Amino acid sequence: MALAFSYSAIKDFQNCARKYHVVRILKQYKQGDTTATLYGTAVHTAFENYVKDGTPLPEAFQHYLPFVEPLTKIPGEIKCELKLGIRKDFTPCEFFAPDVWFRGLPDYLALNHDKGIARVVDYKTGKSSRYADTDQLELMAAMVMAHYPKINTVKGVLLFVVAKDAVKAEYTRAQLPEIFSKWAGHASMIEAALEAGVWNARPSGLCKFCPLSEDACEHK
Protein backbone atom coordinates (compact mmCIF):
# COMPACT_ATOMS: atom_id res chain seq x y z
CA MET A 1 0.00 0.00 0.00
CA ALA A 2 1.56 3.30 -1.11
CA LEU A 3 0.92 6.21 1.25
CA ALA A 4 0.89 9.92 0.49
CA PHE A 5 1.97 12.15 3.35
CA SER A 6 1.48 15.75 4.44
CA TYR A 7 2.36 17.92 7.40
CA SER A 8 -1.02 17.21 9.03
CA ALA A 9 -0.72 13.46 8.40
CA ILE A 10 2.71 13.33 10.05
CA LYS A 11 1.45 15.29 13.04
CA ASP A 12 -1.61 13.06 13.37
CA PHE A 13 0.64 9.99 13.47
CA GLN A 14 2.97 11.58 16.02
CA ASN A 15 0.03 12.55 18.22
CA CYS A 16 -1.56 9.09 18.07
CA ALA A 17 -0.74 6.26 15.69
CA ARG A 18 -4.01 4.48 16.56
CA LYS A 19 -6.13 7.43 15.48
CA TYR A 20 -4.02 7.91 12.35
CA HIS A 21 -4.57 4.28 11.32
CA VAL A 22 -8.30 4.17 11.99
CA VAL A 23 -9.11 7.60 10.54
CA ARG A 24 -6.62 8.02 7.69
CA ILE A 25 -5.99 4.46 6.50
CA LEU A 26 -9.03 2.40 7.49
CA LYS A 27 -11.29 5.45 7.14
CA GLN A 28 -13.67 4.03 9.74
CA TYR A 29 -14.17 7.40 11.41
CA LYS A 30 -14.13 11.01 10.29
CA GLN A 31 -12.84 13.99 12.20
CA GLY A 32 -16.00 16.07 12.51
CA ASP A 33 -16.20 19.83 12.22
CA THR A 34 -16.30 22.01 15.32
CA THR A 35 -17.20 25.64 15.81
CA ALA A 36 -13.48 26.44 15.74
CA THR A 37 -12.74 24.53 12.51
CA LEU A 38 -15.79 26.00 10.76
CA TYR A 39 -14.68 29.49 11.77
CA GLY A 40 -11.17 28.78 10.49
CA THR A 41 -12.51 27.57 7.15
CA ALA A 42 -14.64 30.68 6.77
CA VAL A 43 -11.66 32.95 7.50
CA HIS A 44 -9.44 31.07 5.03
CA THR A 45 -12.08 31.39 2.30
CA ALA A 46 -12.60 35.09 2.96
CA PHE A 47 -8.85 35.76 2.85
CA GLU A 48 -8.42 33.76 -0.36
CA ASN A 49 -11.23 35.66 -2.08
CA TYR A 50 -9.82 38.98 -0.92
CA VAL A 51 -6.26 38.26 -2.11
CA LYS A 52 -7.25 36.60 -5.40
CA ASP A 53 -10.21 38.69 -6.52
CA GLY A 54 -10.35 41.72 -4.26
CA THR A 55 -13.65 40.53 -2.78
CA PRO A 56 -14.29 42.62 0.36
CA LEU A 57 -14.04 40.77 3.62
CA PRO A 58 -17.38 39.94 5.26
CA GLU A 59 -18.35 42.37 7.97
CA ALA A 60 -17.56 39.79 10.67
CA PHE A 61 -13.95 39.64 9.46
CA GLN A 62 -13.33 43.31 8.71
CA HIS A 63 -11.09 43.63 11.75
CA TYR A 64 -8.65 41.22 10.09
CA LEU A 65 -8.05 43.58 7.17
CA PRO A 66 -4.72 44.89 8.57
CA PHE A 67 -3.37 41.32 8.41
CA VAL A 68 -4.49 40.32 4.94
CA GLU A 69 -4.36 43.62 3.02
CA PRO A 70 -0.52 43.86 3.05
CA LEU A 71 -0.33 40.45 1.37
CA THR A 72 -1.85 41.90 -1.79
CA LYS A 73 1.06 44.34 -2.10
CA ILE A 74 3.98 41.92 -1.83
CA PRO A 75 5.94 41.96 -5.12
CA GLY A 76 5.79 38.83 -7.21
CA GLU A 77 3.44 36.23 -8.62
CA ILE A 78 0.76 35.61 -6.01
CA LYS A 79 -0.98 32.25 -5.67
CA CYS A 80 -3.59 31.04 -3.19
CA GLU A 81 -4.21 27.43 -2.14
CA LEU A 82 -1.64 26.17 -4.65
CA LYS A 83 -1.58 22.36 -4.77
CA LEU A 84 2.00 21.05 -4.57
CA GLY A 85 3.35 17.51 -4.64
CA ILE A 86 6.76 15.85 -4.52
CA ARG A 87 7.85 12.31 -5.26
CA LYS A 88 10.01 10.09 -3.06
CA ASP A 89 13.11 11.23 -4.98
CA PHE A 90 12.19 14.83 -4.03
CA THR A 91 11.25 15.81 -7.60
CA PRO A 92 8.09 17.90 -8.12
CA CYS A 93 4.83 16.36 -9.27
CA GLU A 94 1.11 17.06 -9.39
CA PHE A 95 -0.88 17.04 -6.17
CA PHE A 96 -2.80 13.90 -7.22
CA ALA A 97 -0.02 12.21 -9.18
CA PRO A 98 -0.03 8.40 -8.73
CA ASP A 99 3.51 8.53 -7.33
CA VAL A 100 3.04 11.57 -5.08
CA TRP A 101 4.86 11.16 -1.77
CA PHE A 102 4.21 14.43 0.09
CA ARG A 103 1.48 16.99 -0.55
CA GLY A 104 1.33 20.64 0.47
CA LEU A 105 -1.20 23.44 0.12
CA PRO A 106 0.07 26.90 1.10
CA ASP A 107 -2.68 29.36 1.97
CA TYR A 108 -0.68 32.16 0.35
CA LEU A 109 2.40 32.12 -1.85
CA ALA A 110 4.23 35.06 -3.44
CA LEU A 111 6.99 34.20 -5.93
CA ASN A 112 9.54 36.88 -6.71
CA HIS A 113 11.34 35.14 -9.55
CA ASP A 114 13.71 38.04 -10.18
CA LYS A 115 15.08 38.03 -6.64
CA GLY A 116 14.75 34.28 -6.08
CA ILE A 117 12.61 34.82 -2.99
CA ALA A 118 9.24 33.33 -2.09
CA ARG A 119 6.94 34.18 0.78
CA VAL A 120 4.65 31.55 2.25
CA VAL A 121 1.85 32.37 4.68
CA ASP A 122 -0.42 30.02 6.58
CA TYR A 123 -3.44 31.56 8.28
CA LYS A 124 -4.15 30.51 11.86
CA THR A 125 -7.30 31.26 13.84
CA GLY A 126 -6.21 29.77 17.15
CA LYS A 127 -6.47 31.96 20.23
CA SER A 128 -2.75 31.64 21.01
CA SER A 129 0.50 31.32 19.11
CA ARG A 130 2.27 29.81 22.11
CA TYR A 131 2.61 26.36 20.56
CA ALA A 132 3.21 27.49 16.99
CA ASP A 133 4.92 24.80 14.92
CA THR A 134 7.18 26.11 12.17
CA ASP A 135 7.69 22.58 10.84
CA GLN A 136 4.74 23.30 8.57
CA LEU A 137 6.61 26.24 7.05
CA GLU A 138 9.77 24.16 6.69
CA LEU A 139 8.07 21.44 4.65
CA MET A 140 6.20 23.99 2.54
CA ALA A 141 9.40 25.91 1.84
CA ALA A 142 11.12 22.74 0.64
CA MET A 143 8.22 21.90 -1.65
CA VAL A 144 8.15 25.41 -3.10
CA MET A 145 11.87 25.24 -3.87
CA ALA A 146 11.40 21.81 -5.45
CA HIS A 147 8.78 23.23 -7.79
CA TYR A 148 10.54 26.51 -8.52
CA PRO A 149 14.29 26.00 -9.14
CA LYS A 150 14.96 29.75 -9.30
CA ILE A 151 13.63 30.28 -5.76
CA ASN A 152 16.56 30.04 -3.35
CA THR A 153 15.03 31.57 -0.20
CA VAL A 154 11.59 31.08 1.31
CA LYS A 155 10.34 33.39 4.04
CA GLY A 156 7.46 31.82 5.90
CA VAL A 157 4.89 33.20 8.33
CA LEU A 158 2.28 31.56 10.52
CA LEU A 159 -0.22 34.41 10.70
CA PHE A 160 -2.26 34.18 13.89
CA VAL A 161 -4.99 36.68 13.10
CA VAL A 162 -7.05 36.09 16.26
CA ALA A 163 -4.02 36.16 18.56
CA LYS A 164 -2.60 39.13 16.61
CA ASP A 165 0.80 37.53 16.19
CA ALA A 166 3.09 36.37 13.42
CA VAL A 167 5.59 33.53 13.79
CA LYS A 168 8.32 33.72 11.17
CA ALA A 169 10.92 31.34 9.78
CA GLU A 170 13.30 31.47 6.82
CA TYR A 171 14.79 28.66 4.74
CA THR A 172 17.36 28.48 1.95
CA ARG A 173 18.10 26.00 -0.82
CA ALA A 174 21.26 24.93 1.01
CA GLN A 175 19.02 23.43 3.72
CA LEU A 176 17.05 21.21 1.34
CA PRO A 177 19.04 17.97 1.90
CA GLU A 178 18.60 18.27 5.67
CA ILE A 179 14.90 19.15 5.40
CA PHE A 180 14.07 16.33 3.01
CA SER A 181 16.04 13.86 5.13
CA LYS A 182 14.07 14.90 8.20
CA TRP A 183 10.67 14.45 6.53
CA ALA A 184 11.75 11.18 4.90
CA GLY A 185 12.47 9.97 8.43
CA HIS A 186 8.98 10.97 9.57
CA ALA A 187 7.44 9.12 6.62
CA SER A 188 9.53 6.02 7.25
CA MET A 189 8.10 5.75 10.78
CA ILE A 190 4.59 5.47 9.35
CA GLU A 191 5.73 3.04 6.68
CA ALA A 192 7.33 0.88 9.38
CA ALA A 193 4.09 0.89 11.39
CA LEU A 194 2.18 -0.13 8.27
CA GLU A 195 4.57 -3.01 7.58
CA ALA A 196 4.50 -4.22 11.18
CA GLY A 197 0.78 -3.65 11.61
CA VAL A 198 1.39 -1.96 14.94
CA TRP A 199 -0.52 1.24 15.70
CA ASN A 200 -0.13 2.10 19.36
CA ALA A 201 -2.46 4.57 21.00
CA ARG A 202 -0.93 7.61 22.66
CA PRO A 203 -3.32 8.96 25.30
CA SER A 204 -3.17 12.70 25.86
CA GLY A 205 -5.34 15.74 26.33
CA LEU A 206 -6.25 15.43 22.65
CA CYS A 207 -8.27 12.26 23.34
CA LYS A 208 -11.39 14.29 24.13
CA PHE A 209 -11.41 15.57 20.53
CA CYS A 210 -10.87 12.12 19.00
CA PRO A 211 -13.73 10.69 16.89
CA LEU A 212 -12.91 7.06 17.81
CA SER A 213 -15.47 5.22 19.92
CA GLU A 214 -14.77 3.32 23.14
CA ASP A 215 -14.84 0.10 21.12
CA ALA A 216 -12.02 1.38 18.90
CA CYS A 217 -9.81 2.72 21.69
CA GLU A 218 -9.58 1.85 25.37
CA HIS A 219 -8.50 5.39 26.23
CA LYS A 220 -11.82 6.99 25.28
Phi, psi and omega in degrees: 000118179274131181254146171250134187249168176203171176303312183294325179295316179299316181294322177299316180295317180295325179288319179193110181296325180300310180298317180304313183296312185289321183275313188270329182260306179285335180056040179275340179224156175241144175281108184288161177285150174236173177302321182292316182290324178295321177296316179299318178297319180295319179295315179302316180296317180296318179294318180298315180295324179292313182292316185285313191241356182076015178295124181304146176293143173304155183305323182294341182246009183301330182289351177270358183305319179299341179274319187268331183300319179298336181294333181286348184253002178288129182297140176128183178275117185260132179228145178239138178052046180284126181276119182240145175219152172225151177272177182292340176268013175072013175274152183287150176207175177290156182303320182252024178299145182299335180252022178296141183248311174235143176240149177215152183215083181294136177298320183216136179218126175241122184251111174262090185296326182295320182265352180070029183238136174239151176237127181244133179231134173241124182280136179234136179244017174292158183280351180214148176257011187303320184253032180303137183243105182283358175304324179300317179292322181299310180296318181296321179298317179297320181291323177297315180293329176294323182277334184234091185301337181275351177274119183249347179222134176237124177256117185250151179220130166267110188262101181272092188287327179285317180281353180056054181215159177224123179255121189249153175205151182228141183224149180237164181299330179298338181273353186304313180304317180294318181294312181296323178297319180299312183285332173296322177296318177299315181295323182294331177296320178290319179297324178292321178295321179296317181293320182278340183070028182245119182229084185284140175285150177230089183297139180198185177295346180282348183302327183292343178261359185284136180281350183294145179276174178295331178291330183273338182208129183288349182267001179283000000 
